[in-house]
Amino acid sequence: MTNQPDHDNSPLLLGIKLGTARTAVVSSRGYRQLTPSVVGYPRDIIAIRLLGKTQVFGDQALAHKSALVLYHPLRDGLAADSGKSNYNAGSELLQQIISEARQGESGDISAVIAVPARTSPAARQTLQQMAAQFCRNALILPEPYLVAYHLNRLANCLLVDIGAGGVTVCAIKGSAPLPQDQAVLPRGGDYLDQQLQALVNQHHQGLHISLTQARQIKEQYGYVGAAPEQVQLTLRAKGKPGLYDLTDELGAVCGSIVPEVVEQLASLLPSFDPEDQETALQHIYLTGGGSRIRRLAGMIAEGMHEYGPVRVSCVDEPEYGGAEGALQLAAELPPADWQEFGLANRLPEAGS
Ligand SMILES: Nc1ncnc2c1ncn2[C@@H]1O[C@H](COP(=O)(O)OP(=O)(O)OP(=O)(O)O)[C@@H](O)[C@H]1O
Ligand SMILES: [Mg+2]
């Protein structure tokens, strides 16, 4: 007898994290996928011939970027005023990731969707309507809260989500965070890439690294504090290869986020009851792709030394924390209660 996956007729649940750079999806059937939040449309008829389709998503879109017009729908927060093409691209991206997550299964889907904490109410509303086209139930919540849910730390903790589009510092106090419990810094990983590109090109005559190269260098070698090693790379200036030392530029750029994060942690700390502040300081978590910058947790802890014993840790899988928390919540809170819980959405009964 073969071991078939047991679908037990339970409705398919999805946890989705929509991000500026990457969208993560996990399902109640064990499906997991991380996709760049990019949609590409062929530039012309030749490009359509090359690709064999009229829209391309994620890694495939990035791989063929010269043949495509690319949209990064989450970069502008999906706000209603962010433009019709951007809206359409966002909707097609959501449809695509949900359809892949189905893995051929039909039937109703309920999804909890994590969005960046800075997402405006208008953009959330837009997203709610978008999700209603593909899901029977959808609940949209800020990513840091769902990461806290995944960590099972729903009170007295501080979360720092270092994404591509921004950094959010969030005080978790037992319920979905209010605007005053969150500090949003607009300078996230994308900003670091721009800064690194500018600094490297300025310091090394004739060298012009691209934003993609800057991001790749940051992701592979990024650090704060004392350099773990010299970062010497072979790069091309005017087509000719040469060895360049980028250690100082990388340290300066990555280190620039530390003082801002420390400042926001310090400003949110007094919002906890005085008797809870010590516990909150012991539970500071870094999440989001930027939390992988080496030595970041140590430098943030050092920056907070005036506040007594502090423990800063990085979550295990920063790429998936928001989606995993979303799936957990979807499994634990019956969809019928989502309406009351937040910005919920229900489609009319089939055939009604
Ligand atoms: N190893 C790494 N070191 C440093 N930065 C990294 C690393 N891996 C990924 N990143 C950066 O993390 C960012 C993507 O993280 P994440 O997926 O959490 O963002 P997002 O959720 O798409 O963005 P946002 O939450 O701002 O909408 C990018 O800027 C990426 O370059
Ligand atoms: Mg994010």
Coordinates of C-alpha atoms and ligand atoms in Angstrom, one line a residue:
M1 CA 0.0 0.0 0.0
T2 CA 1.4 3.4 -0.9
N3 CA 1.5 6.3 1.6
Q4 CA -0.8 8.9 0.1
P5 CA -0.9 12.4 1.7
D6 CA -4.0 12.5 4.0
H7 CA -6.1 15.4 2.9
D8 CA -9.0 14.4 5.2
N9 CA -11.3 16.7 3.4
S10 CA -10.2 19.6 5.6
P11 CA -10.3 23.0 3.8
L12 CA -7.0 24.1 2.4
L13 CA -5.5 26.8 4.6
L14 CA -2.7 29.1 3.5
G15 CA -0.3 31.4 5.3
I16 CA 1.0 34.1 3.0
K17 CA 3.6 36.8 3.6
L18 CA 3.5 39.5 1.0
G19 CA 6.7 41.5 1.0
T20 CA 8.3 44.2 -1.1
A21 CA 11.0 41.8 -2.2
R22 CA 9.7 38.3 -1.5
T23 CA 6.4 36.5 -1.0
A24 CA 6.3 33.4 1.1
V25 CA 3.5 30.8 1.1
V26 CA 3.0 27.8 3.3
S27 CA -0.1 25.5 3.3
S28 CA -1.8 23.2 5.6
R29 CA -0.7 20.4 3.2
G30 CA 3.0 21.1 3.8
Y31 CA 3.6 23.2 0.7
R32 CA 6.3 25.9 1.1
Q33 CA 7.4 28.5 -1.5
L34 CA 9.4 31.7 -1.5
T35 CA 9.0 33.8 -4.7
P36 CA 10.4 37.2 -5.6
S37 CA 7.4 39.7 -5.6
V38 CA 7.9 40.5 -9.3
V39 CA 5.7 40.2 -12.4
G40 CA 7.1 40.7 -15.9
Y41 CA 5.3 41.3 -19.2
P42 CA 7.1 40.7 -22.5
R43 CA 8.3 43.9 -24.1
D44 CA 7.4 42.9 -27.6
I45 CA 6.4 40.0 -29.9
I46 CA 9.9 38.7 -30.0
A47 CA 10.0 38.5 -26.2
I48 CA 6.6 36.7 -26.3
R49 CA 8.2 34.1 -28.7
L50 CA 11.3 33.8 -26.5
L51 CA 9.3 33.2 -23.3
G52 CA 6.2 31.5 -24.8
K53 CA 3.9 33.3 -22.5
T54 CA 2.5 36.8 -21.8
Q55 CA 3.3 37.0 -18.1
V56 CA 6.1 35.7 -16.0
F57 CA 6.5 35.6 -12.3
G58 CA 9.2 35.6 -9.6
D59 CA 12.7 34.1 -10.3
Q60 CA 11.8 33.5 -14.0
A61 CA 10.9 37.2 -14.4
L62 CA 14.2 38.2 -12.9
A63 CA 16.1 35.8 -15.1
H64 CA 14.6 37.3 -18.2
K65 CA 14.4 40.9 -17.1
S66 CA 15.9 42.4 -20.3
A67 CA 13.0 40.9 -22.3
L68 CA 10.3 42.1 -19.8
V69 CA 8.7 45.2 -18.3
L70 CA 8.9 44.4 -14.6
Y71 CA 6.4 45.3 -11.9
H72 CA 7.2 45.1 -8.2
P73 CA 3.6 45.5 -7.0
L74 CA 4.3 45.4 -3.3
R75 CA 7.0 48.1 -3.5
D76 CA 4.3 50.8 -3.7
G77 CA 2.1 49.1 -1.0
L78 CA -0.6 48.2 -3.4
A79 CA -2.4 51.4 -2.6
A80 CA -5.4 52.2 -4.7
D81 CA -3.6 55.2 -6.1
S82 CA -0.4 53.2 -7.1
G83 CA -1.7 52.8 -10.6
K84 CA -3.8 50.3 -12.5
S85 CA -1.0 48.3 -13.9
N86 CA 0.6 47.9 -10.5
Y87 CA -2.8 46.8 -9.1
N88 CA -3.2 44.3 -11.9
A89 CA 0.3 42.9 -11.5
G90 CA -0.4 42.5 -7.7
S91 CA -3.6 40.7 -8.4
E92 CA -2.0 38.4 -10.9
L93 CA 0.9 37.7 -8.5
L94 CA -1.5 36.8 -5.7
Q95 CA -3.6 34.6 -8.1
Q96 CA -0.4 32.8 -9.3
I97 CA 1.0 32.0 -5.8
I98 CA -2.4 30.8 -4.6
S99 CA -2.9 28.7 -7.6
E100 CA 0.5 27.1 -7.2
A101 CA -0.1 26.5 -3.5
R102 CA -3.3 24.5 -4.4
Q103 CA -1.0 21.9 -6.0
G104 CA -3.9 20.8 -8.2
E105 CA -6.5 20.7 -5.4
S106 CA -9.8 22.4 -6.0
G107 CA -12.2 23.7 -3.3
D108 CA -12.4 26.6 -0.9
I109 CA -9.3 28.3 0.4
S110 CA -8.9 30.4 3.5
A111 CA -5.8 32.5 3.8
V112 CA -4.2 34.7 6.5
I113 CA -2.0 37.2 4.8
A114 CA 0.9 39.0 6.5
V115 CA 1.6 42.4 5.1
P116 CA 4.3 45.0 6.0
A117 CA 3.4 46.9 9.1
R118 CA 3.6 50.2 7.2
T119 CA 0.8 49.1 4.8
S120 CA -1.8 51.9 4.7
P121 CA -5.5 51.2 5.5
A122 CA -6.3 52.0 1.9
A123 CA -3.8 49.5 0.6
R124 CA -5.1 46.9 3.1
Q125 CA -8.6 47.5 1.8
T126 CA -7.4 47.0 -1.8
L127 CA -5.6 43.8 -0.8
Q128 CA -8.7 42.6 1.0
Q129 CA -10.8 43.0 -2.2
M130 CA -8.0 41.4 -4.3
A131 CA -7.8 38.4 -1.9
A132 CA -11.7 38.0 -2.1
Q133 CA -11.3 37.0 -5.7
F134 CA -9.3 33.9 -4.8
C135 CA -10.1 33.0 -1.3
R136 CA -13.3 32.2 0.5
N137 CA -11.9 33.8 3.7
A138 CA -9.0 36.2 4.0
L139 CA -7.6 37.9 7.0
I140 CA -4.9 40.6 6.6
L141 CA -2.6 41.3 9.5
P142 CA 0.8 43.0 10.0
E143 CA 3.8 40.8 9.5
P144 CA 5.5 41.4 12.9
Y145 CA 2.4 40.3 14.8
L146 CA 2.3 37.1 12.9
V147 CA 6.0 36.4 13.5
A148 CA 5.3 36.9 17.2
Y149 CA 2.4 34.4 16.9
H150 CA 4.8 31.9 15.3
L151 CA 7.3 32.4 18.1
N152 CA 4.5 31.9 20.6
R153 CA 5.5 35.2 22.2
L154 CA 2.3 37.2 22.1
A155 CA 3.1 39.6 25.0
N156 CA 6.1 41.5 26.4
C157 CA 8.4 41.2 23.4
L158 CA 9.9 43.5 20.8
L159 CA 10.2 42.5 17.2
V160 CA 12.4 44.1 14.6
D161 CA 11.5 43.2 11.1
I162 CA 14.2 44.2 8.6
G163 CA 12.6 43.9 5.2
A164 CA 13.5 45.2 1.8
G165 CA 11.2 48.2 1.8
G166 CA 11.6 49.2 5.5
V167 CA 12.4 48.3 9.1
T168 CA 9.6 48.0 11.6
V169 CA 10.1 47.9 15.3
C170 CA 7.0 46.6 17.0
A171 CA 6.0 46.2 20.7
I172 CA 3.9 43.1 21.2
K173 CA 1.5 43.4 24.1
G174 CA -1.0 40.6 23.8
S175 CA -3.2 41.8 20.9
A176 CA -2.7 42.9 17.3
P177 CA -0.4 46.0 17.5
L178 CA -1.9 49.5 17.5
P179 CA -0.2 52.1 15.3
Q180 CA 1.4 53.6 18.4
D181 CA 3.1 50.2 19.2
Q182 CA 5.0 50.3 15.9
A183 CA 7.8 52.5 14.6
V184 CA 8.4 52.3 10.9
L185 CA 11.7 53.3 9.3
P186 CA 11.6 53.7 5.6
R187 CA 15.2 52.6 5.1
G188 CA 15.3 48.8 4.6
G189 CA 17.4 46.4 2.6
D190 CA 16.6 48.2 -0.7
Y191 CA 18.0 51.4 0.8
L192 CA 21.1 49.6 2.0
D193 CA 21.7 48.4 -1.6
Q194 CA 21.4 51.9 -3.0
Q195 CA 23.8 53.2 -0.4
L196 CA 26.3 50.5 -1.0
Q197 CA 26.2 51.0 -4.7
A198 CA 26.7 54.8 -4.3
L199 CA 29.6 54.4 -1.8
V200 CA 31.5 51.7 -3.8
N201 CA 31.1 53.6 -7.1
Q202 CA 32.3 56.8 -5.4
H203 CA 35.3 55.2 -3.6
H204 CA 36.7 53.1 -6.5
Q205 CA 37.4 55.0 -9.7
G206 CA 35.9 53.6 -12.8
L207 CA 33.9 50.9 -10.9
H208 CA 30.1 50.9 -11.5
I209 CA 28.4 48.1 -9.6
S210 CA 24.7 47.5 -10.3
L211 CA 22.0 47.4 -7.6
T212 CA 21.7 43.6 -8.1
Q213 CA 25.4 43.2 -7.4
A214 CA 25.2 45.5 -4.4
R215 CA 22.3 43.4 -3.0
Q216 CA 24.2 40.1 -3.7
I217 CA 27.4 41.5 -2.0
K218 CA 25.3 42.6 1.0
E219 CA 23.5 39.3 1.3
Q220 CA 26.7 37.3 1.1
Y221 CA 29.2 39.4 3.1
G222 CA 27.1 42.0 5.1
Y223 CA 28.2 42.6 8.6
V224 CA 28.2 45.2 11.4
G225 CA 30.8 46.0 14.0
A226 CA 34.3 44.5 13.6
A227 CA 34.8 43.0 10.2
P228 CA 34.7 39.2 10.3
E229 CA 37.0 39.1 7.3
Q230 CA 38.3 41.3 4.5
V231 CA 35.8 41.5 1.7
Q232 CA 37.9 41.4 -1.5
L233 CA 36.1 40.8 -4.7
T234 CA 36.9 40.6 -8.3
L235 CA 34.7 43.1 -10.2
R236 CA 34.9 44.6 -13.6
A237 CA 35.6 48.3 -14.3
K238 CA 35.0 49.2 -17.9
G239 CA 34.9 45.5 -18.7
K240 CA 38.3 44.7 -17.1
P241 CA 38.5 42.5 -14.0
G242 CA 40.2 43.9 -10.9
L243 CA 40.4 43.1 -7.2
Y244 CA 38.5 45.5 -5.0
D245 CA 38.3 45.7 -1.2
L246 CA 34.8 46.6 -0.1
T247 CA 35.2 45.8 3.6
D248 CA 34.8 49.4 4.9
E249 CA 31.9 50.3 2.6
L250 CA 29.9 47.2 3.6
G251 CA 30.5 47.8 7.3
A252 CA 29.5 51.4 7.1
V253 CA 26.3 50.8 5.1
C254 CA 25.0 47.8 7.1
G255 CA 26.0 49.5 10.4
S256 CA 23.9 52.5 9.5
I257 CA 20.7 50.8 10.6
V258 CA 21.9 50.0 14.1
P259 CA 21.5 53.4 15.7
E260 CA 18.0 53.9 14.2
V261 CA 16.8 50.5 15.5
V262 CA 18.3 51.1 19.0
E263 CA 16.6 54.5 19.1
Q264 CA 13.2 53.0 18.2
L265 CA 13.5 50.1 20.6
A266 CA 14.3 52.7 23.4
S267 CA 11.3 54.8 22.4
L268 CA 8.9 51.8 22.5
L269 CA 10.2 50.3 25.7
P270 CA 8.5 52.8 28.1
S271 CA 5.1 51.9 26.4
F272 CA 5.2 48.6 28.3
D273 CA 4.1 48.6 32.0
P274 CA 7.2 49.2 34.1
E275 CA 7.0 45.7 35.6
D276 CA 7.0 44.2 32.1
Q277 CA 10.0 46.1 30.7
E278 CA 12.6 43.7 31.9
T279 CA 10.9 40.8 30.2
A280 CA 10.5 42.7 27.0
L281 CA 14.2 43.5 27.0
Q282 CA 15.0 39.8 27.3
H283 CA 12.8 39.1 24.3
I284 CA 14.0 41.2 21.4
Y285 CA 13.7 39.3 18.1
L286 CA 15.1 40.2 14.7
T287 CA 13.3 38.9 11.7
G288 CA 13.1 39.7 7.9
G289 CA 15.9 39.0 5.5
G290 CA 18.0 41.8 6.8
S291 CA 18.3 40.0 10.2
R292 CA 20.8 37.8 8.5
I293 CA 23.4 40.6 8.5
R294 CA 26.2 39.2 10.6
R295 CA 26.7 40.4 14.1
L296 CA 23.6 42.6 14.0
A297 CA 22.0 41.1 17.1
G298 CA 25.1 41.7 19.1
M299 CA 25.5 45.3 18.0
I300 CA 21.9 46.1 18.8
A301 CA 22.3 44.5 22.3
E302 CA 25.4 46.6 22.8
G303 CA 23.5 49.7 21.7
M304 CA 20.9 49.0 24.4
H305 CA 23.4 48.4 27.2
E306 CA 22.1 51.4 29.3
Y307 CA 18.9 49.5 29.8
G308 CA 20.4 46.7 31.8
P309 CA 20.4 43.0 30.7
V310 CA 19.2 42.7 27.1
R311 CA 18.8 39.6 24.9
V312 CA 18.5 40.0 21.2
S313 CA 18.1 36.9 19.0
C314 CA 17.5 36.2 15.3
V315 CA 14.5 34.1 14.4
D316 CA 15.3 30.8 12.8
E317 CA 13.8 31.2 9.4
P318 CA 13.3 34.9 8.8
E319 CA 12.0 34.3 5.3
Y320 CA 9.1 32.2 6.5
G321 CA 8.2 33.4 10.0
G322 CA 5.4 35.7 8.9
A323 CA 3.8 33.0 6.6
E324 CA 4.2 30.3 9.3
G325 CA 2.5 32.5 11.9
A326 CA -0.2 33.3 9.4
L327 CA -0.9 29.6 8.8
Q328 CA -0.8 28.8 12.5
L329 CA -3.4 31.5 13.1
A330 CA -5.5 30.3 10.2
A331 CA -5.5 26.8 11.8
E332 CA -6.3 28.0 15.3
L333 CA -8.9 30.6 14.7
P334 CA -12.0 29.3 12.9
P335 CA -12.5 31.3 9.7
A336 CA -16.1 32.1 10.9
D337 CA -14.5 34.2 13.6
W338 CA -12.1 36.1 11.3
Q339 CA -14.7 38.8 10.6
E340 CA -14.7 39.8 14.2
F341 CA -10.9 39.5 14.6
G342 CA -9.9 42.1 12.1
L343 CA -10.1 43.2 8.5
A344 CA -11.8 40.0 7.5
N345 CA -13.5 39.1 4.3
R346 CA -16.1 36.5 3.3
L347 CA -17.3 35.7 -0.1
P348 CA -21.0 34.9 -0.6
E349 CA -22.0 31.2 -0.4
A350 CA -21.4 29.4 -3.7
G351 CA -24.5 29.8 -6.0
S352 CA -26.0 32.5 -3.8
Ligands
LIG1 N1 21.9 37.2 4.2 C1 21.4 38.4 4.1 N2 22.1 39.5 4.6 C2 21.6 40.7 4.5 N3 20.4 41.0 3.9 C3 19.7 40.0 3.4 C4 20.2 38.7 3.5 N4 19.2 37.9 2.9 C5 18.2 38.7 2.5 N5 18.5 40.0 2.8 C6 17.7 41.2 2.5 O1 16.5 41.1 3.1 C7 15.5 41.8 2.3 C8 14.4 40.9 2.0 O2 13.8 40.4 3.2 P1 12.3 40.1 3.4 O3 11.9 39.0 2.5 O4 12.1 40.0 4.9 O5 11.7 41.5 2.9 P2 10.2 41.8 2.4 O6 9.2 41.1 3.4 O7 10.0 41.4 1.0 O8 10.1 43.3 2.6 P3 9.2 44.3 3.4 O9 8.8 43.6 4.7 O10 9.9 45.5 3.6 O11 8.0 44.5 2.5 C9 16.2 42.2 1.0 O12 16.6 43.6 1.1 C10 17.4 41.3 1.0 O13 18.5 41.8 0.3
MG2 MG 8.4 41.8 5.2

